[in-house]
Amino acid sequence: MTDPLAPWPSAAPLLIALLPLAAGVCDALAAEGRQATQASDLALEPPSINTDPGQQYADEARDVNMVIGMDRTPGGRLWAAWVSGGDSELAYFVLATSDDNGTTWSKPRLVIDPTNAPSGLPRRTLVGNLWTDPSGRLWLFFDQAMGYFDGRAGAWAITCDNPDDPRPTWSPPRRIWHGCTLNKPIVLKSGEWLMPISLWRRDRIHASTERRRPTCDPKAIPPGFRDAFHDLDPERMAHVFASTDGGKTWVKRGGVAFPRFDFDEHMLVELRDGRLWMLARTLDGIAESHSSDHGRTWTAPKVRFPHINARFHIRRLASGRLLLVKHGRIDERTPQRSHLTAFLSDDDGQTWRGGLVLDERPGISYPDGFQAPDGFISIIYDRNRYSDAEILMARFREDDVLSGQFTSPGSKPRILVNKALGRAPTR
């Protein structure tokens, strides 16, 4: 019988034998990390801006439409942006214009369709927005990443000084920071510009998000892809960036890590008492946080509005009222993305009036828009991205919101902006 008090045999020979294997594993892990970083660095290269899109971007060739945003230029032209290719690693931007208040729309006038990496890993442009700044310059914000999300991505911008011209010209792409901007900046009473940028959390890192028709072999993810950019983990939240020089430079000011995060898609409002109000998309509804120091620090977030997990829209109108566009009644979480409804607040969001249903059908989502100088409000949204593939617009006045009906002369629901007519490819 073995003496239980006898000393164990020396483990040194075993440890010595395992050292080369351990070193090999460490070297392999280091190599995987370098490979992932190198692959993701391709997203740091500016994409080409295609101002003369060919037939491959025509309505008949595209099979998916997802809203990005819309704005109005000083000359009255409407610019709309949407995503084709899919809510996936295949995404690319398409822009069109209207010179008759949205009654008719041009063919695609601008496309951002990044090329793939030499390895075949897709490089995509998925989210962003359009914004006309106080000088009349038009901004297009877009993000870029390898695969669906590489852990870093990047918020980019191009600008146009002549958006009403027959042949508008755009600046070279400029990368502002990591993450993405999905909603418009705001201008404070002080003249500062504040821009929302979200750096997504690690559970969004993968090559493909397509559940309906997988498009990217998970093996195409470079080794170590999911473990890259851990240095950015403390920054994964809804950020506020500030510019005091008309958008020439942007500085990170503060942010909020919302519990039950789902893409943030946060928006900012300056309240009459000087505080900032941030609203964000979460799994539990529309959450809120406040800042009393121009966005440097924020209160603990909490859910403010019941809401299905989806994008919403809020903005200050010329009247001083707030406009909120969400799914369902102000106190309702709809079971699906339906009943897109507009509300007004006279007291900075404490209470809400009206309730104009812009579209009651299922499969509608992602409202964005603007108010024109004549008081008309235009809201763009999408319907059934993968089947009907429609981009639609509603035009209305504040009185319509209060009455709950499209009664003002010129108001109209369900204006067709674009419809993708192509068939989804077999994969």
Short mmCIF file of C-alpha atoms in Angstrom, two decimals:
data_model
loop_
_atom_site.label_atom_id
_atom_site.label_comp_id
_atom_site.label_asym_id
_atom_site.label_seq_id
_atom_site.Cartn_x
_atom_site.Cartn_y
_atom_site.Cartn_z
CA MET A 1 0.00 0.00 0.00
CA THR A 2 1.22 3.48 -0.86
CA ASP A 3 2.08 5.63 2.08
CA PRO A 4 -0.30 8.63 1.89
CA LEU A 5 2.31 10.73 3.65
CA ALA A 6 5.01 9.91 1.17
CA PRO A 7 6.13 12.80 -1.03
CA TRP A 8 4.66 13.09 -4.54
CA PRO A 9 6.99 12.34 -7.45
CA SER A 10 8.58 15.45 -8.86
CA ALA A 11 6.44 17.22 -11.49
CA ALA A 12 9.45 18.97 -12.98
CA PRO A 13 9.90 16.51 -15.90
CA LEU A 14 6.26 16.90 -16.88
CA LEU A 15 6.39 20.69 -16.67
CA ILE A 16 9.56 20.75 -18.71
CA ALA A 17 7.92 18.57 -21.33
CA LEU A 18 4.87 20.88 -21.50
CA LEU A 19 6.84 24.12 -21.85
CA PRO A 20 7.27 23.91 -25.63
CA LEU A 21 3.56 23.13 -26.05
CA ALA A 22 2.56 26.07 -23.84
CA ALA A 23 4.91 28.35 -25.74
CA GLY A 24 3.37 27.16 -29.00
CA VAL A 25 -0.14 27.87 -27.74
CA CYS A 26 0.88 31.36 -26.63
CA ASP A 27 2.52 32.03 -29.96
CA ALA A 28 -0.57 30.80 -31.78
CA LEU A 29 -2.87 32.99 -29.70
CA ALA A 30 -0.64 35.99 -30.29
CA ALA A 31 -0.63 35.27 -34.01
CA GLU A 32 -4.42 34.98 -34.02
CA GLY A 33 -4.73 38.34 -32.28
CA ARG A 34 -2.39 39.96 -34.80
CA GLN A 35 -4.33 38.44 -37.69
CA ALA A 36 -7.64 39.73 -36.32
CA THR A 37 -6.21 43.21 -35.82
CA GLN A 38 -4.73 43.26 -39.31
CA ALA A 39 -8.04 42.16 -40.84
CA SER A 40 -9.97 44.79 -38.87
CA ASP A 41 -7.48 47.49 -39.87
CA LEU A 42 -8.86 47.25 -43.40
CA ALA A 43 -11.94 49.01 -42.00
CA LEU A 44 -9.71 52.02 -41.28
CA GLU A 45 -9.20 52.59 -45.00
CA PRO A 46 -11.67 55.12 -46.46
CA PRO A 47 -14.19 53.62 -48.88
CA SER A 48 -14.87 54.96 -52.36
CA ILE A 49 -17.79 57.36 -52.74
CA ASN A 50 -19.66 56.37 -55.89
CA THR A 51 -21.54 59.41 -57.29
CA ASP A 52 -22.45 57.68 -60.55
CA PRO A 53 -23.99 54.33 -59.50
CA GLY A 54 -24.46 51.77 -62.28
CA GLN A 55 -27.26 49.36 -63.01
CA GLN A 56 -26.11 46.97 -60.29
CA TYR A 57 -27.61 49.48 -57.82
CA ALA A 58 -30.90 50.03 -59.66
CA ASP A 59 -34.17 49.17 -57.93
CA GLU A 60 -34.50 46.04 -60.06
CA ALA A 61 -31.11 44.77 -58.85
CA ARG A 62 -31.56 45.32 -55.13
CA ASP A 63 -33.47 42.98 -52.82
CA VAL A 64 -33.44 44.66 -49.39
CA ASN A 65 -34.32 48.17 -48.16
CA MET A 66 -33.68 49.42 -44.58
CA VAL A 67 -34.02 53.09 -43.63
CA ILE A 68 -31.00 55.13 -42.59
CA GLY A 69 -32.33 58.70 -42.54
CA MET A 70 -33.50 61.80 -44.35
CA ASP A 71 -32.99 65.57 -44.27
CA ARG A 72 -33.83 68.74 -46.17
CA THR A 73 -31.33 71.16 -47.70
CA PRO A 74 -31.66 74.99 -47.68
CA GLY A 75 -32.91 74.90 -51.28
CA GLY A 76 -35.68 72.46 -50.42
CA ARG A 77 -34.18 69.27 -51.82
CA LEU A 78 -34.83 66.10 -49.82
CA TRP A 79 -32.03 63.57 -49.44
CA ALA A 80 -32.86 60.06 -48.25
CA ALA A 81 -30.47 57.23 -47.38
CA TRP A 82 -31.15 53.55 -46.90
CA VAL A 83 -29.30 50.25 -46.70
CA SER A 84 -29.43 47.52 -49.30
CA GLY A 85 -27.71 44.15 -49.28
CA GLY A 86 -29.14 43.25 -45.88
CA ASP A 87 -28.98 44.09 -42.20
CA SER A 88 -25.74 42.16 -42.35
CA GLU A 89 -22.11 42.06 -43.44
CA LEU A 90 -23.36 42.68 -47.03
CA ALA A 91 -24.79 46.12 -46.23
CA TYR A 92 -24.14 49.19 -48.38
CA PHE A 93 -25.62 52.70 -48.56
CA VAL A 94 -27.89 54.09 -51.29
CA LEU A 95 -28.92 57.77 -51.49
CA ALA A 96 -31.62 59.41 -53.60
CA THR A 97 -33.16 62.90 -53.83
CA SER A 98 -36.51 64.59 -54.33
CA ASP A 99 -37.07 68.13 -55.60
CA ASP A 100 -40.87 68.12 -55.17
CA ASN A 101 -41.27 67.54 -51.42
CA GLY A 102 -41.06 63.79 -51.74
CA THR A 103 -43.70 63.23 -54.42
CA THR A 104 -41.14 61.73 -56.80
CA TRP A 105 -37.63 60.46 -56.17
CA SER A 106 -34.48 60.12 -58.23
CA LYS A 107 -32.62 56.98 -59.09
CA PRO A 108 -29.70 56.25 -56.74
CA ARG A 109 -27.36 59.25 -56.79
CA LEU A 110 -24.70 58.10 -54.36
CA VAL A 111 -23.59 54.67 -53.15
CA ILE A 112 -21.09 53.63 -50.50
CA ASP A 113 -20.30 49.96 -51.10
CA PRO A 114 -16.95 49.03 -49.50
CA THR A 115 -14.91 46.32 -51.16
CA ASN A 116 -14.13 43.05 -49.40
CA ALA A 117 -10.79 42.18 -47.86
CA PRO A 118 -8.35 40.13 -49.97
CA SER A 119 -9.23 37.14 -47.77
CA GLY A 120 -12.88 37.47 -48.80
CA LEU A 121 -14.04 38.80 -45.42
CA PRO A 122 -16.80 41.32 -46.20
CA ARG A 123 -16.34 45.01 -45.40
CA ARG A 124 -19.66 46.75 -45.01
CA THR A 125 -21.40 50.08 -44.37
CA LEU A 126 -24.51 49.48 -42.24
CA VAL A 127 -25.75 52.45 -40.16
CA GLY A 128 -25.57 56.24 -40.23
CA ASN A 129 -27.72 59.30 -40.96
CA LEU A 130 -28.13 62.52 -42.94
CA TRP A 131 -27.96 65.94 -41.28
CA THR A 132 -28.07 69.53 -42.56
CA ASP A 133 -25.96 71.70 -40.26
CA PRO A 134 -26.72 75.37 -39.42
CA SER A 135 -24.59 76.59 -42.35
CA GLY A 136 -26.61 74.55 -44.86
CA ARG A 137 -23.92 71.94 -45.39
CA LEU A 138 -25.19 68.37 -45.74
CA TRP A 139 -23.49 65.63 -43.72
CA LEU A 140 -23.67 61.91 -44.36
CA PHE A 141 -22.57 59.82 -41.40
CA PHE A 142 -21.80 56.14 -41.98
CA ASP A 143 -19.99 53.35 -40.20
CA GLN A 144 -17.59 50.76 -41.56
CA ALA A 145 -16.47 47.41 -40.16
CA MET A 146 -15.16 44.03 -41.23
CA GLY A 147 -17.81 41.35 -41.15
CA TYR A 148 -20.97 42.36 -39.35
CA PHE A 149 -19.02 43.95 -36.47
CA ASP A 150 -15.31 43.58 -35.82
CA GLY A 151 -15.34 44.97 -32.27
CA ARG A 152 -14.26 48.48 -33.27
CA ALA A 153 -15.94 49.64 -36.53
CA GLY A 154 -15.76 53.40 -37.07
CA ALA A 155 -17.98 56.46 -37.39
CA TRP A 156 -17.19 58.28 -40.66
CA ALA A 157 -18.54 61.42 -42.32
CA ILE A 158 -18.57 63.09 -45.70
CA THR A 159 -19.96 66.58 -46.31
CA CYS A 160 -21.50 68.40 -49.26
CA ASP A 161 -21.41 72.21 -49.61
CA ASN A 162 -23.69 72.27 -52.68
CA PRO A 163 -26.40 69.66 -51.99
CA ASP A 164 -28.96 71.52 -54.16
CA ASP A 165 -26.78 71.57 -57.29
CA PRO A 166 -27.37 69.30 -60.28
CA ARG A 167 -24.03 67.59 -59.57
CA PRO A 168 -23.27 67.83 -55.84
CA THR A 169 -19.68 67.32 -54.76
CA TRP A 170 -18.64 65.51 -51.59
CA SER A 171 -15.62 65.77 -49.34
CA PRO A 172 -13.25 62.84 -48.84
CA PRO A 173 -14.39 60.46 -46.07
CA ARG A 174 -13.18 61.35 -42.58
CA ARG A 175 -13.13 58.91 -39.67
CA ILE A 176 -14.29 60.56 -36.43
CA TRP A 177 -13.92 57.74 -33.89
CA HIS A 178 -14.78 54.10 -33.31
CA GLY A 179 -18.37 52.86 -33.22
CA CYS A 180 -21.19 54.41 -35.23
CA THR A 181 -23.56 57.37 -35.43
CA LEU A 182 -27.15 56.33 -36.14
CA ASN A 183 -28.99 59.56 -35.27
CA LYS A 184 -28.51 63.24 -36.04
CA PRO A 185 -26.36 65.65 -34.03
CA ILE A 186 -28.03 68.55 -32.20
CA VAL A 187 -26.99 72.20 -31.80
CA LEU A 188 -27.09 73.60 -28.28
CA LYS A 189 -28.10 77.15 -27.37
CA SER A 190 -24.40 77.76 -26.72
CA GLY A 191 -23.62 76.94 -30.35
CA GLU A 192 -21.90 73.66 -29.53
CA TRP A 193 -22.69 70.63 -31.65
CA LEU A 194 -23.29 67.31 -29.92
CA MET A 195 -23.19 64.01 -31.81
CA PRO A 196 -24.29 60.57 -30.55
CA ILE A 197 -21.78 57.75 -31.19
CA SER A 198 -22.29 54.20 -29.92
CA LEU A 199 -19.54 51.62 -29.54
CA TRP A 200 -21.33 48.27 -29.55
CA ARG A 201 -20.66 45.58 -26.98
CA ARG A 202 -18.75 42.39 -27.58
CA ASP A 203 -21.78 40.18 -28.13
CA ARG A 204 -22.28 41.94 -31.49
CA ILE A 205 -18.91 40.73 -32.80
CA HIS A 206 -19.44 38.21 -35.58
CA ALA A 207 -19.13 37.86 -39.31
CA SER A 208 -22.82 37.60 -40.14
CA THR A 209 -26.11 38.54 -38.53
CA GLU A 210 -28.33 37.12 -41.26
CA ARG A 211 -30.80 34.71 -39.67
CA ARG A 212 -32.98 34.40 -42.76
CA ARG A 213 -30.32 33.36 -45.24
CA PRO A 214 -26.78 32.90 -43.91
CA THR A 215 -24.30 34.71 -46.09
CA CYS A 216 -20.92 34.31 -44.47
CA ASP A 217 -19.26 31.11 -43.31
CA PRO A 218 -18.27 31.60 -39.65
CA LYS A 219 -14.93 30.07 -40.59
CA ALA A 220 -14.30 33.24 -42.56
CA ILE A 221 -13.87 35.08 -39.26
CA PRO A 222 -10.11 35.50 -38.82
CA PRO A 223 -8.73 33.57 -35.82
CA GLY A 224 -8.88 35.75 -32.72
CA PHE A 225 -11.52 38.01 -34.25
CA ARG A 226 -13.84 37.70 -31.25
CA ASP A 227 -11.05 38.48 -28.82
CA ALA A 228 -9.72 41.62 -30.48
CA PHE A 229 -9.97 45.16 -29.07
CA HIS A 230 -10.37 44.33 -25.40
CA ASP A 231 -8.75 47.70 -24.73
CA LEU A 232 -11.99 49.30 -25.96
CA ASP A 233 -14.23 47.35 -23.58
CA PRO A 234 -14.51 50.20 -21.02
CA GLU A 235 -15.70 52.43 -23.89
CA ARG A 236 -18.61 50.25 -25.02
CA MET A 237 -21.54 52.58 -24.38
CA ALA A 238 -23.65 55.44 -25.77
CA HIS A 239 -21.23 58.36 -26.15
CA VAL A 240 -21.62 62.08 -26.70
CA PHE A 241 -19.04 63.84 -28.87
CA ALA A 242 -18.82 67.65 -28.96
CA SER A 243 -17.62 70.13 -31.56
CA THR A 244 -17.01 73.81 -30.89
CA ASP A 245 -15.65 74.60 -34.35
CA GLY A 246 -18.49 73.71 -36.69
CA GLY A 247 -17.60 70.07 -37.05
CA LYS A 248 -13.92 70.45 -37.89
CA THR A 249 -12.99 68.51 -34.76
CA TRP A 250 -14.96 66.29 -32.40
CA VAL A 251 -14.06 65.50 -28.79
CA LYS A 252 -15.48 62.70 -26.67
CA ARG A 253 -17.31 64.26 -23.75
CA GLY A 254 -19.17 61.56 -21.78
CA GLY A 255 -21.43 58.57 -22.13
CA VAL A 256 -23.94 56.15 -20.67
CA ALA A 257 -23.74 52.35 -20.43
CA PHE A 258 -27.40 51.38 -20.67
CA PRO A 259 -28.43 48.11 -19.02
CA ARG A 260 -30.03 45.57 -21.36
CA PHE A 261 -28.27 47.24 -24.28
CA ASP A 262 -29.40 46.66 -27.86
CA PHE A 263 -27.46 48.96 -30.22
CA ASP A 264 -28.23 52.14 -28.18
CA GLU A 265 -29.46 54.17 -31.18
CA HIS A 266 -29.49 57.06 -28.72
CA MET A 267 -30.82 60.57 -29.33
CA LEU A 268 -30.21 63.87 -27.56
CA VAL A 269 -32.49 66.75 -26.59
CA GLU A 270 -31.55 70.02 -24.86
CA LEU A 271 -34.23 70.78 -22.28
CA ARG A 272 -35.40 74.29 -21.43
CA ASP A 273 -33.69 74.15 -18.03
CA GLY A 274 -30.31 73.52 -19.72
CA ARG A 275 -30.07 69.81 -19.00
CA LEU A 276 -29.47 67.25 -21.71
CA TRP A 277 -31.88 64.39 -22.12
CA MET A 278 -30.59 61.17 -23.67
CA LEU A 279 -32.98 58.47 -24.82
CA ALA A 280 -31.80 55.04 -25.99
CA ARG A 281 -33.15 51.77 -27.33
CA THR A 282 -32.89 48.86 -24.88
CA LEU A 283 -34.44 45.40 -24.56
CA ASP A 284 -36.75 46.76 -21.84
CA GLY A 285 -37.98 49.84 -23.71
CA ILE A 286 -36.80 53.41 -24.31
CA ALA A 287 -34.40 54.28 -21.48
CA GLU A 288 -33.32 57.74 -20.36
CA SER A 289 -30.49 59.59 -18.66
CA HIS A 290 -29.86 63.29 -17.91
CA SER A 291 -26.80 65.49 -17.83
CA SER A 292 -26.45 68.85 -16.08
CA ASP A 293 -22.91 69.58 -17.32
CA HIS A 294 -23.33 69.53 -21.12
CA GLY A 295 -22.85 65.80 -21.44
CA ARG A 296 -19.79 65.18 -19.28
CA THR A 297 -21.58 63.18 -16.59
CA TRP A 298 -24.94 61.42 -16.66
CA THR A 299 -27.55 60.18 -14.22
CA ALA A 300 -28.17 56.48 -13.67
CA PRO A 301 -30.26 55.27 -16.62
CA LYS A 302 -33.81 54.01 -16.24
CA VAL A 303 -36.62 52.97 -18.58
CA ARG A 304 -38.87 55.91 -19.51
CA PHE A 305 -41.25 54.58 -22.18
CA PRO A 306 -42.59 51.07 -22.76
CA HIS A 307 -41.51 50.15 -26.28
CA ILE A 308 -40.79 47.17 -28.47
CA ASN A 309 -37.09 46.65 -29.12
CA ALA A 310 -36.80 49.10 -32.04
CA ARG A 311 -35.59 52.53 -33.09
CA PHE A 312 -37.65 55.65 -32.24
CA HIS A 313 -37.33 59.35 -33.11
CA ILE A 314 -37.42 62.52 -30.99
CA ARG A 315 -36.68 66.12 -31.91
CA ARG A 316 -37.33 69.73 -30.90
CA LEU A 317 -39.76 71.52 -33.24
CA ALA A 318 -39.74 75.20 -34.19
CA SER A 319 -42.75 75.77 -31.92
CA GLY A 320 -40.71 74.61 -28.93
CA ARG A 321 -42.66 71.39 -28.61
CA LEU A 322 -41.02 67.99 -28.62
CA LEU A 323 -42.02 65.42 -31.24
CA LEU A 324 -41.76 61.73 -30.36
CA VAL A 325 -42.36 58.97 -32.91
CA LYS A 326 -42.63 55.48 -31.44
CA HIS A 327 -44.55 52.24 -31.87
CA GLY A 328 -47.99 52.21 -30.23
CA ARG A 329 -49.52 54.46 -27.59
CA ILE A 330 -47.25 56.49 -25.34
CA ASP A 331 -47.68 53.91 -22.55
CA GLU A 332 -47.75 50.81 -24.77
CA ARG A 333 -45.26 48.15 -25.77
CA THR A 334 -46.63 46.73 -29.00
CA PRO A 335 -46.10 43.00 -29.65
CA GLN A 336 -44.55 43.78 -33.03
CA ARG A 337 -43.19 46.71 -35.00
CA SER A 338 -46.54 48.24 -35.94
CA HIS A 339 -48.62 51.38 -35.27
CA LEU A 340 -45.84 53.92 -35.75
CA THR A 341 -47.31 56.94 -33.96
CA ALA A 342 -46.39 60.63 -33.46
CA PHE A 343 -46.91 62.53 -30.19
CA LEU A 344 -46.26 66.10 -29.00
CA SER A 345 -45.12 67.47 -25.64
CA ASP A 346 -45.47 71.07 -24.45
CA ASP A 347 -43.59 70.50 -21.18
CA ASP A 348 -40.27 68.96 -22.24
CA GLY A 349 -41.49 65.40 -22.23
CA GLN A 350 -43.32 65.29 -18.93
CA THR A 351 -46.69 64.76 -20.64
CA TRP A 352 -47.66 63.92 -24.22
CA ARG A 353 -50.64 64.86 -26.38
CA GLY A 354 -52.16 63.67 -29.62
CA GLY A 355 -51.38 60.44 -31.34
CA LEU A 356 -51.16 60.42 -35.15
CA VAL A 357 -50.76 56.87 -36.43
CA LEU A 358 -48.37 57.16 -39.38
CA ASP A 359 -48.71 53.50 -40.36
CA GLU A 360 -50.55 50.77 -38.45
CA ARG A 361 -49.28 47.79 -40.48
CA PRO A 362 -46.79 45.24 -39.12
CA GLY A 363 -43.18 45.28 -40.25
CA ILE A 364 -42.62 49.05 -40.13
CA SER A 365 -39.59 50.48 -38.37
CA TYR A 366 -36.74 52.95 -38.00
CA PRO A 367 -38.31 56.44 -38.15
CA ASP A 368 -36.17 59.50 -38.89
CA GLY A 369 -36.97 62.93 -40.26
CA PHE A 370 -37.02 66.71 -40.09
CA GLN A 371 -39.29 69.76 -39.92
CA ALA A 372 -39.33 72.12 -42.91
CA PRO A 373 -39.49 75.94 -42.59
CA ASP A 374 -43.20 75.83 -43.54
CA GLY A 375 -43.91 73.69 -40.46
CA PHE A 376 -44.45 70.39 -42.24
CA ILE A 377 -42.85 67.39 -40.53
CA SER A 378 -41.55 64.54 -42.68
CA ILE A 379 -40.83 61.11 -41.21
CA ILE A 380 -39.20 58.33 -43.22
CA TYR A 381 -39.37 54.63 -42.27
CA ASP A 382 -39.14 51.17 -43.84
CA ARG A 383 -41.67 48.37 -44.31
CA ASN A 384 -40.85 44.65 -44.39
CA ARG A 385 -37.21 45.06 -45.37
CA TYR A 386 -36.85 41.61 -46.93
CA SER A 387 -40.21 41.19 -48.67
CA ASP A 388 -42.01 44.44 -49.51
CA ALA A 389 -38.64 46.23 -49.21
CA GLU A 390 -40.32 49.65 -49.14
CA ILE A 391 -39.01 53.01 -47.97
CA LEU A 392 -41.99 55.21 -47.04
CA MET A 393 -42.57 58.75 -45.81
CA ALA A 394 -45.34 60.50 -43.88
CA ARG A 395 -45.85 64.28 -44.12
CA PHE A 396 -47.96 66.13 -41.54
CA ARG A 397 -48.31 69.18 -39.28
CA GLU A 398 -48.50 69.54 -35.52
CA ASP A 399 -52.28 70.02 -35.75
CA ASP A 400 -52.53 66.59 -37.39
CA VAL A 401 -50.69 65.04 -34.45
CA LEU A 402 -53.05 66.70 -31.98
CA SER A 403 -56.18 65.68 -33.90
CA GLY A 404 -54.89 62.20 -34.66
CA GLN A 405 -55.75 62.53 -38.36
CA PHE A 406 -54.09 63.63 -41.62
CA THR A 407 -56.39 66.64 -42.14
CA SER A 408 -54.03 69.52 -43.00
CA PRO A 409 -53.86 70.40 -46.72
CA GLY A 410 -50.76 68.70 -48.10
CA SER A 411 -50.48 66.14 -45.31
CA LYS A 412 -50.23 62.55 -46.48
CA PRO A 413 -49.28 59.10 -45.14
CA ARG A 414 -47.45 56.25 -46.87
CA ILE A 415 -45.61 58.23 -49.57
CA LEU A 416 -43.39 55.79 -51.47
CA VAL A 417 -39.73 56.81 -51.52
CA ASN A 418 -38.26 53.60 -52.91
CA LYS A 419 -39.01 49.92 -53.40
CA ALA A 420 -36.36 47.27 -54.05
CA LEU A 421 -37.60 45.05 -56.86
CA GLY A 422 -34.82 42.48 -57.11
CA ARG A 423 -35.13 38.91 -55.93
CA ALA A 424 -33.05 37.68 -53.01
CA PRO A 425 -30.14 35.66 -54.39
CA THR A 426 -29.87 31.96 -53.64
CA ARG A 427 -27.00 31.27 -51.26
#
